[in-house]
Coordinates of N, CA and C in Angstrom, one line a residue:
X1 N 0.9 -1.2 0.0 CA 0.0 0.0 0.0 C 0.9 1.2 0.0
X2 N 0.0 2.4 -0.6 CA 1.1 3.4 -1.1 C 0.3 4.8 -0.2
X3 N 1.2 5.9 0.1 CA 0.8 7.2 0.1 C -0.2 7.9 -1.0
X4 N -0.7 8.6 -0.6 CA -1.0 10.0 -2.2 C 0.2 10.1 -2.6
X5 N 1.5 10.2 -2.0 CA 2.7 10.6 -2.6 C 3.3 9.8 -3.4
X6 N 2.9 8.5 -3.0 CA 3.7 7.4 -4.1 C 4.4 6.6 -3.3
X7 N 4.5 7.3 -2.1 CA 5.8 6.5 -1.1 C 5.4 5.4 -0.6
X8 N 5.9 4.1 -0.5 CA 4.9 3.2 0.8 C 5.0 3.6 1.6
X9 N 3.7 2.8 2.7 CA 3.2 3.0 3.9 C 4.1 2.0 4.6
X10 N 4.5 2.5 5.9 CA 5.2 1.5 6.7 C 4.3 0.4 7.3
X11 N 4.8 -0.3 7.3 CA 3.7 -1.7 8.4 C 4.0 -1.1 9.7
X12 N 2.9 -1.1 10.4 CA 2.9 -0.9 11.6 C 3.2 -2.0 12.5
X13 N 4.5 -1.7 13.3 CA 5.2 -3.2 14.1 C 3.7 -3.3 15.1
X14 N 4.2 -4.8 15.5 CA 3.2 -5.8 16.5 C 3.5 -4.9 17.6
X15 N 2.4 -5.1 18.7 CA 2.8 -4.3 20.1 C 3.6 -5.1 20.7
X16 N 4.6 -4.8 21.2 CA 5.5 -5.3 21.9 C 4.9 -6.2 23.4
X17 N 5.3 -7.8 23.1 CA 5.1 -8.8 24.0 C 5.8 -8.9 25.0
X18 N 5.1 -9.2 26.5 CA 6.1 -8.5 27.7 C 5.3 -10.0 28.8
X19 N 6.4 -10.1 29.6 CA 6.2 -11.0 30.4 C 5.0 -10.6 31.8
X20 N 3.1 -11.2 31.5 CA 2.4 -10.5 32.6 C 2.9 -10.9 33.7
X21 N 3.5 -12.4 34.0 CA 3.4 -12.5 35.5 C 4.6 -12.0 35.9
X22 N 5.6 -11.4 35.6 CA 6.6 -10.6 36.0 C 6.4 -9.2 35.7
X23 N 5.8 -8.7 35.2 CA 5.2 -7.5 34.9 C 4.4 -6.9 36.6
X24 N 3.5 -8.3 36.8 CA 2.9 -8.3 37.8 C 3.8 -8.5 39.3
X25 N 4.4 -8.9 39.0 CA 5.5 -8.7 40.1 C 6.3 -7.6 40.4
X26 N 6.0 -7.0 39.8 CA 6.5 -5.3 39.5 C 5.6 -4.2 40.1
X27 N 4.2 -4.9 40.0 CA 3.5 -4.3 40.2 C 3.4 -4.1 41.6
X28 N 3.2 -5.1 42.3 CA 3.1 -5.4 43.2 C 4.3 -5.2 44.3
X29 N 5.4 -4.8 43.7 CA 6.3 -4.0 44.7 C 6.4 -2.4 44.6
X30 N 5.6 -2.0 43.2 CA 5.4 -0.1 43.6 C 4.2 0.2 44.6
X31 N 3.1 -1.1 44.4 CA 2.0 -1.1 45.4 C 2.2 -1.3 47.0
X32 N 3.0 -1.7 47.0 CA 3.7 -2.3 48.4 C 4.6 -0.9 48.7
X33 N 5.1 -0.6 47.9 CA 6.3 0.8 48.5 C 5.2 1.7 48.7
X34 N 4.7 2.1 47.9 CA 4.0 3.3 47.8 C 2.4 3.9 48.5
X35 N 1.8 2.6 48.3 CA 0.4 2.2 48.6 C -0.7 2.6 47.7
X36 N -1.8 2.5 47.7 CA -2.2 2.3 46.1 C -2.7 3.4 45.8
X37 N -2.9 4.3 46.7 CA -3.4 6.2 45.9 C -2.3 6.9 45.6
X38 N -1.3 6.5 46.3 CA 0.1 7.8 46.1 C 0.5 7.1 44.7
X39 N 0.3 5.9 44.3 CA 0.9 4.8 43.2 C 0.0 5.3 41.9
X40 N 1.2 6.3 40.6 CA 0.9 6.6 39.9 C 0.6 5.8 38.6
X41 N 0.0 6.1 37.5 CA -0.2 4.9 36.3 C 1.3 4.6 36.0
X42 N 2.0 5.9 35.5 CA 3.4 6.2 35.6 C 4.4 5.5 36.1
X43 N 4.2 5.4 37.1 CA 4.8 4.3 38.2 C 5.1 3.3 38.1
X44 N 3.8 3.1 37.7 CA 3.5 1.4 37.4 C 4.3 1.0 36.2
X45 N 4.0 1.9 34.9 CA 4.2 1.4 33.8 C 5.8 1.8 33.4
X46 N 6.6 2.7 34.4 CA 8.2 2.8 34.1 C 8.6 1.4 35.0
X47 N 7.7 0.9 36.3 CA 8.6 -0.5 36.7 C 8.1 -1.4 36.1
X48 N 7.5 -1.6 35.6 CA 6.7 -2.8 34.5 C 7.5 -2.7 33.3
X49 N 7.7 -1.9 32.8 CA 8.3 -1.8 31.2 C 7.0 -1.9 30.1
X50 N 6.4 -1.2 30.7 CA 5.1 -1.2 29.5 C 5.0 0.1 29.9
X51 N 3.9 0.5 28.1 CA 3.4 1.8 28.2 C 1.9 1.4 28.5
X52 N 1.2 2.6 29.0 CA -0.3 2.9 29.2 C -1.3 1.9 28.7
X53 N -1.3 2.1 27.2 CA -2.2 0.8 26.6 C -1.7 -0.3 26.8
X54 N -0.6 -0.2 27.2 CA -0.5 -2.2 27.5 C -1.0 -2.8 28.6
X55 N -0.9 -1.6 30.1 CA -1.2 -1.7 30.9 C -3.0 -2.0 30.9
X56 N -3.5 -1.2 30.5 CA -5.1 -1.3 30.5 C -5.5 -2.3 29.7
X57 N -4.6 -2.7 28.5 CA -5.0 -3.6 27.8 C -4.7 -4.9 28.8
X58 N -3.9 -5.2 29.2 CA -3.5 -6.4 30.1 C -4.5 -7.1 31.3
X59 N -4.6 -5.4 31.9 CA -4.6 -5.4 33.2 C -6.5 -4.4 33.5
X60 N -6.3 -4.1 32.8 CA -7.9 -3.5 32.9 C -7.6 -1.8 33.1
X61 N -7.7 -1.7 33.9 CA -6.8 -0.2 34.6 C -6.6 -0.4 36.3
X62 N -6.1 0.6 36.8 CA -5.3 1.0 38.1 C -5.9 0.4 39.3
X63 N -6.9 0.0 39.2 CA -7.9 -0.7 40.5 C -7.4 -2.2 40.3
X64 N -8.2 -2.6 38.8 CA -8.2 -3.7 39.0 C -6.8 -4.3 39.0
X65 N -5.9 -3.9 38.4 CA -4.3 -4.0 38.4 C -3.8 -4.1 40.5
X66 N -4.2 -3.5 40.8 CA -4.0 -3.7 41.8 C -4.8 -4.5 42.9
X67 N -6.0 -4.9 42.2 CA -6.3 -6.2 43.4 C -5.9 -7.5 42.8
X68 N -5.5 -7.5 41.4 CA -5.0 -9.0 41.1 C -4.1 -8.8 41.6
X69 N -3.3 -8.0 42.1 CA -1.6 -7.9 42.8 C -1.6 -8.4 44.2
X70 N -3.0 -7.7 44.6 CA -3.2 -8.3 46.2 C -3.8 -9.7 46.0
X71 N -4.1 -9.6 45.3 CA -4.8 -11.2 44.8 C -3.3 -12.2 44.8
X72 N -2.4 -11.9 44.3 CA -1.1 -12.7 43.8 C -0.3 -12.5 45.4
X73 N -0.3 -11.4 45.7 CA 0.6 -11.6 46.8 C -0.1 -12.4 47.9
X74 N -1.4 -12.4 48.5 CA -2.2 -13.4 49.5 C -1.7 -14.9 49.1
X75 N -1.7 -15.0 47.5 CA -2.0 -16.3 47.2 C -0.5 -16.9 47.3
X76 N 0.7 -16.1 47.2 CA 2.4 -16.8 47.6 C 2.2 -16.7 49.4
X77 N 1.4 -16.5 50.2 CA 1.4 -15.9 51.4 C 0.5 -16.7 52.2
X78 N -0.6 -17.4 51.6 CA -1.6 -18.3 51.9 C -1.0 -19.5 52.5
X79 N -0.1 -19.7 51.8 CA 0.1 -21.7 51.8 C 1.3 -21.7 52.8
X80 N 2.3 -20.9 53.3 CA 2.6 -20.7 54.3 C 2.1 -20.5 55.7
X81 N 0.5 -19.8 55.4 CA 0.2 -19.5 56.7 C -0.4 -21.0 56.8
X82 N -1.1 -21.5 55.7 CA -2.2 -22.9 56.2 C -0.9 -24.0 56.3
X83 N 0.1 -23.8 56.5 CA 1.3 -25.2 56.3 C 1.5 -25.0 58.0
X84 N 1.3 -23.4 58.3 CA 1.8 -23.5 59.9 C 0.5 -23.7 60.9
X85 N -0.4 -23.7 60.0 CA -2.0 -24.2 60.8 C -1.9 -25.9 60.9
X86 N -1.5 -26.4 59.8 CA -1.9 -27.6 60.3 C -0.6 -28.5 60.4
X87 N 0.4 -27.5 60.2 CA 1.7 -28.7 60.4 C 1.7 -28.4 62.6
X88 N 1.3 -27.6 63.0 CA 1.8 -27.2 64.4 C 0.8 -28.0 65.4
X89 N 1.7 -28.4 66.4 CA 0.4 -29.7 66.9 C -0.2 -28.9 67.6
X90 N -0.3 -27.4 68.0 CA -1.0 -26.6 69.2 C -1.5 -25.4 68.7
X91 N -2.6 -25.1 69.3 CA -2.8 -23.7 68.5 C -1.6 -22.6 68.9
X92 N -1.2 -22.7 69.9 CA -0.1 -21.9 70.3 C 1.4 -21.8 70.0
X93 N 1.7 -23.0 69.3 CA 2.9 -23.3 68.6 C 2.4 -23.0 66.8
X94 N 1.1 -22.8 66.6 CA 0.6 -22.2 65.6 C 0.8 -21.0 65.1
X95 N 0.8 -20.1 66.3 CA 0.1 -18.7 66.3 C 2.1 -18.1 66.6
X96 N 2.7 -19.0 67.6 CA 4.2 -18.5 67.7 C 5.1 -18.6 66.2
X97 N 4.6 -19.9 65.6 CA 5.5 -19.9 64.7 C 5.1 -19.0 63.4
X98 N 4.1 -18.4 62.9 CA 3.5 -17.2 61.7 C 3.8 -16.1 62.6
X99 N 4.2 -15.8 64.1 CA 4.5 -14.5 64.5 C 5.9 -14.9 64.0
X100 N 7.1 -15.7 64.5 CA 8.1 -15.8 64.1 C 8.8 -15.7 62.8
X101 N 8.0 -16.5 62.2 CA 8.1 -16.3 60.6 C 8.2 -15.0 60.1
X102 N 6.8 -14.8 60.6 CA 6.8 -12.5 60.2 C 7.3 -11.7 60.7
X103 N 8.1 -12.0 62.0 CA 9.2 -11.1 62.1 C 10.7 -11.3 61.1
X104 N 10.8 -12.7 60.3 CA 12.0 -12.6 59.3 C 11.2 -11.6 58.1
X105 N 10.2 -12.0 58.1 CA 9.9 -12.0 56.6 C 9.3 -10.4 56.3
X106 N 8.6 -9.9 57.7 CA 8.6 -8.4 57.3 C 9.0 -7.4 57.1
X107 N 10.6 -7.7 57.6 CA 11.6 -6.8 57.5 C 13.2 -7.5 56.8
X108 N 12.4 -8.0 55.8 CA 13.3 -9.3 54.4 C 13.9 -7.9 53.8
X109 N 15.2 -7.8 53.4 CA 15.7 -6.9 52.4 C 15.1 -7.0 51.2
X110 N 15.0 -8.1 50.7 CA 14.7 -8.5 49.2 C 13.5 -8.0 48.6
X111 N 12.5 -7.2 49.9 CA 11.5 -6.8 48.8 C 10.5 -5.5 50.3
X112 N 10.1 -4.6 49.9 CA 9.6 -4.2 50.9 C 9.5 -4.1 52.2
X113 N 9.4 -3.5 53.1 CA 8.9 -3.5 54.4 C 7.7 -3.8 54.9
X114 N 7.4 -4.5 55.9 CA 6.0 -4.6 56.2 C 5.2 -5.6 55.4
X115 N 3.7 -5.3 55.4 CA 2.9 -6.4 54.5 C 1.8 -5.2 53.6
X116 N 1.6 -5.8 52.2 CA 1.0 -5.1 51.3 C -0.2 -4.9 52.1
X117 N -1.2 -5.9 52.4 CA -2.6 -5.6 52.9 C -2.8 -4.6 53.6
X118 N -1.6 -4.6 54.8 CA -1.5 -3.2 56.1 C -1.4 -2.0 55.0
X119 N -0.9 -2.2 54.6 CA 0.2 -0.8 54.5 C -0.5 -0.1 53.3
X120 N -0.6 -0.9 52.4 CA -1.9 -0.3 50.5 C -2.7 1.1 51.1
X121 N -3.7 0.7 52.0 CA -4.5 1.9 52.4 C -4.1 2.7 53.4
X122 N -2.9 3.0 53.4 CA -2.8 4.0 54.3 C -2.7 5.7 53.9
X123 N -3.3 5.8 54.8 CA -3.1 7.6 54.1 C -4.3 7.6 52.5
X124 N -5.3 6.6 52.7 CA -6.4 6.7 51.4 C -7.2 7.7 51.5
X125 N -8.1 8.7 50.5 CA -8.8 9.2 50.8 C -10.4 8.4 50.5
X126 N -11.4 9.1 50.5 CA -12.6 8.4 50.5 C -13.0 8.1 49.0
X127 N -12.0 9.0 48.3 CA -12.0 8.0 46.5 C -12.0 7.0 46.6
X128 N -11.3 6.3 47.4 CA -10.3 5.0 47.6 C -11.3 4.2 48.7
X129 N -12.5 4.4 48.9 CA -13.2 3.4 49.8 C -13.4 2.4 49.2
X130 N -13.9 2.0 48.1 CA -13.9 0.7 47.5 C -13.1 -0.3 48.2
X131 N -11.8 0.5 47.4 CA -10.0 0.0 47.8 C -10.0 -0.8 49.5
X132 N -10.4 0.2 50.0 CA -9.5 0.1 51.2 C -11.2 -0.8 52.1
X133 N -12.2 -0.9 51.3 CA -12.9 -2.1 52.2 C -12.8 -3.4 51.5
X134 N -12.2 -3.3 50.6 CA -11.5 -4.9 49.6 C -10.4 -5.2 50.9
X135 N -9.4 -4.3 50.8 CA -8.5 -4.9 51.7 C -8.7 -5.5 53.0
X136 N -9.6 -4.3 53.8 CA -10.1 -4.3 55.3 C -11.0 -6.0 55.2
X137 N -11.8 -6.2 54.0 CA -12.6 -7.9 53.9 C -11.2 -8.8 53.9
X138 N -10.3 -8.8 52.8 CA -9.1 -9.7 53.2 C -8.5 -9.6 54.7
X139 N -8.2 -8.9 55.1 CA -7.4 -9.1 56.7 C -8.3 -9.5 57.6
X140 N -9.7 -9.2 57.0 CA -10.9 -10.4 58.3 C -10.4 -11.2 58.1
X141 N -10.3 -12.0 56.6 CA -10.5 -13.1 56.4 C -9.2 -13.8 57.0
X142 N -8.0 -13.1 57.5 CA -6.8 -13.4 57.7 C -7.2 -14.0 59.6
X143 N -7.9 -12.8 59.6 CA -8.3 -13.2 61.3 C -8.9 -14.2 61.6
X144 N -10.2 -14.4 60.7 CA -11.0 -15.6 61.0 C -10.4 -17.1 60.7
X145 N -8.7 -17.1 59.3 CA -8.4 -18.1 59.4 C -7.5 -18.3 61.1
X146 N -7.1 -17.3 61.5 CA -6.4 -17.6 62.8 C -7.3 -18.2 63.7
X147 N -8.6 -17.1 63.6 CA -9.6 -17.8 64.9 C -9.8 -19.3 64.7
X148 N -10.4 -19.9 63.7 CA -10.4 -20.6 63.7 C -9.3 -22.1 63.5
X149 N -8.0 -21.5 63.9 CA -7.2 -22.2 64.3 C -7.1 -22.9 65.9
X150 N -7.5 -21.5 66.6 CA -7.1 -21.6 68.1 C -8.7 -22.3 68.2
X151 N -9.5 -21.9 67.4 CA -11.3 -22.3 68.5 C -11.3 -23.9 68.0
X152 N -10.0 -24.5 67.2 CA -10.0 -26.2 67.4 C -9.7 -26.6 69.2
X153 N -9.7 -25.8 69.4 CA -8.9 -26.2 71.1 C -10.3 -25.5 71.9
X154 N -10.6 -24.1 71.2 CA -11.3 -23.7 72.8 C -12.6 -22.2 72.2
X155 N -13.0 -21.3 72.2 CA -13.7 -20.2 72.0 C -12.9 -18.8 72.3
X156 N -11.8 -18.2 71.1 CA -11.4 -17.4 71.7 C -11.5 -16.6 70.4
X157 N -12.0 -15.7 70.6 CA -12.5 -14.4 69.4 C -11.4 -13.0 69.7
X158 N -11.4 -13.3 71.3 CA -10.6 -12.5 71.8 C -9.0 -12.3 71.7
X159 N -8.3 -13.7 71.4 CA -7.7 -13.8 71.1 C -6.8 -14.1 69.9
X160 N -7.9 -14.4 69.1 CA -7.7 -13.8 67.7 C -7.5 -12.4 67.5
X161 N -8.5 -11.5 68.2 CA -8.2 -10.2 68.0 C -6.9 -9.9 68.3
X162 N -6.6 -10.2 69.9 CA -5.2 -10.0 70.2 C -4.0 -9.9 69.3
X163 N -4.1 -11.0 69.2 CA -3.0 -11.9 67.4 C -2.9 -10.8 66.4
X164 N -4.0 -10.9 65.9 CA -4.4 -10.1 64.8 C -3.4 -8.8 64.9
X165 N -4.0 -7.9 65.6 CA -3.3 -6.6 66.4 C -2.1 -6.6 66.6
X166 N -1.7 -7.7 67.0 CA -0.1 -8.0 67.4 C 0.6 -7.5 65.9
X167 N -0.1 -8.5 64.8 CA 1.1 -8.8 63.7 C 0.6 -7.2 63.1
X168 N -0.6 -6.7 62.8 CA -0.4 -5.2 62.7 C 0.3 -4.5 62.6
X169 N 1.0 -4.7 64.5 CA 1.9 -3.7 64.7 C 3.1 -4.3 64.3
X170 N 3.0 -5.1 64.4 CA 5.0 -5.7 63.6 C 5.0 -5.4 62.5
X171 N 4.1 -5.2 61.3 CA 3.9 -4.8 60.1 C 4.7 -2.9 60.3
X172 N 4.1 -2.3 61.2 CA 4.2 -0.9 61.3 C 5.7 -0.8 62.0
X173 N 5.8 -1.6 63.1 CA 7.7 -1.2 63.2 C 8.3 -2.0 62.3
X174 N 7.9 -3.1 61.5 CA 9.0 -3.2 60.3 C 8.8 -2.2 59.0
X175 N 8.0 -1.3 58.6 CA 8.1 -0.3 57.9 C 8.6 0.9 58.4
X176 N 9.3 1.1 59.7 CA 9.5 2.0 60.3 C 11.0 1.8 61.0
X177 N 11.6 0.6 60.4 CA 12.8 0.1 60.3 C 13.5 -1.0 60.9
X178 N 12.8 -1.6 61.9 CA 13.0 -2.9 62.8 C 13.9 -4.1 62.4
X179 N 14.4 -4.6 63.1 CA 15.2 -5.5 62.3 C 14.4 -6.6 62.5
X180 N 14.6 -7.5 62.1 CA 14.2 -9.2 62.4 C 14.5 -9.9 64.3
X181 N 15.2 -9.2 64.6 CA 15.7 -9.7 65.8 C 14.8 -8.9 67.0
X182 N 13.7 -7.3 66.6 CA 13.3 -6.6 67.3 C 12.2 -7.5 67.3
X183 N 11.3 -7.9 66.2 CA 10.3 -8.2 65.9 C 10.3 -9.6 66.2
X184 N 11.5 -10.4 66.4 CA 11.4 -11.7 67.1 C 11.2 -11.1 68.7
X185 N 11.2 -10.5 69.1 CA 11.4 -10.0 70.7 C 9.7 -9.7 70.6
X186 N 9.1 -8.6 69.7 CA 7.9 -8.8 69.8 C 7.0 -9.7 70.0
X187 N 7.5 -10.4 68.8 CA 6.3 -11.9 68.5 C 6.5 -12.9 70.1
X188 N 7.7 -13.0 70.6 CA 8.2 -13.7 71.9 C 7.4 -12.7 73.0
X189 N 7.0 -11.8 73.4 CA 6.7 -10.9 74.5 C 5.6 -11.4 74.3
X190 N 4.4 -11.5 73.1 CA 3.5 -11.7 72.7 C 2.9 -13.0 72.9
X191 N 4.2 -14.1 72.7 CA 3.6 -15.5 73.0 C 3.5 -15.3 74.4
X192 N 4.2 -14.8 75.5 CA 4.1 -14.9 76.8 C 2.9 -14.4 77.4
X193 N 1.8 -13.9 76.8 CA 0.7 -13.5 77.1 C -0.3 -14.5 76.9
X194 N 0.0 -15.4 76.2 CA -1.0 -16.6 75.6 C -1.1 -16.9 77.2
X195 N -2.5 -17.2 77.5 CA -3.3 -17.9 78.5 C -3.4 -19.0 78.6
X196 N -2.9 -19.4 80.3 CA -2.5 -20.5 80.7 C -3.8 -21.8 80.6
X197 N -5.5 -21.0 80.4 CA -6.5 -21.6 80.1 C -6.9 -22.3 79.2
X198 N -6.5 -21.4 78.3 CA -6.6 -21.9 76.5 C -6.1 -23.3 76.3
X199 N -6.8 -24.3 75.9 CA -6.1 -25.8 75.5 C -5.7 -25.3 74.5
X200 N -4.5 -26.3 74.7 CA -3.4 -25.9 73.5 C -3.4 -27.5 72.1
X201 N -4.9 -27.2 71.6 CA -5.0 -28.2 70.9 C -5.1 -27.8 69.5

């Protein structure tokens, strides 16, 4: 095919093919640094290596791009926490060893501080309510699998809350610089509160 001029027309190249699930792993560490309102398209799409249309073409746009991310990150994060539910013969050697674990793992050099769920909505405005009651239903869902770890032994709601609260705050001093060794002292101060009533089944 030719111009009015005579000239040919160039073929227009293919859009450039890019790796999604690493793409998405990209994502999911500007989402984690930043949290998801201060996290620009921009952002996204200079640590991804894609431009704009690839992004929305891929990925839908900026919302949904970011709950498949919280989607992806739960789901490498899941099978760890359910490996320590049912490999631990006690609810209490349950609940010590995912506090233990999360003091290495929330303050891991290799990738962010803290945990995406906590941290995504902070500082959100009420644009962002959708956002930030998506997350707020995932971290129930984090608590209810705890509760019902410990209520194989006994009825403690309360102590799931406790728990819950605990790893929270380990999330907030490991974004605020903690080492692994502070936050093993936490999770340990914290086992020593577990109640001498609770079967430890």
């Amino acid at each position: 095919m030719k111009r009015a001029n005579g000239k040919p027309l160039k073929a227009r190249g293919r859009p450039r093919e890019f790796d999604r699930d690493a793409a998405l792993e990209r994502a999911i560490d500007v989402f984690w640094r930043h949290g998801y309102e201060a996290t620009s398209v921009s952002d996204l799409t200079a640590a991804m290596g894609i431009n704009p249309p690839s992004l929305y073409a891929a990925f839908g746009d900026k919302e949904k791009l970011f709950l498949e991310a919280v989607e992806r990150y739960q789901e490498q994060r899941r099978q760890s926490l359910t490996k320590a539910f049912d490999e631990a013969p006690t609810a209490e050697e349950a609940v010590r060893r995912v506090l233990r674990e999360a003091a290495g793992e929330l303050a891991c050099s290799s990738h962010p501080r803290g945990c995406l769920l906590v941290m995504s909505d902070t500082n959100c405005s009420d644009a962002s309510a959708h956002v930030q009651s998506d997350l707020a239903q995932r971290r129930a869902a984090m608590k209810a699998s705890l509760k019902a770890r410990i209520d194989r032994g006994t009825d403690t709601a309360a102590l799931a809350e406790f728990y819950s609260t605990v790893f929270q705050g380990m999330v907030m001093q490991a974004r605020d610089g903690a080492t692994p060794k502070r936050l093993l002292a936490t999770a340990e101060a914290a086992m020593r509160a577990w109640p001498r009533s609770v079967k430890r089944s």
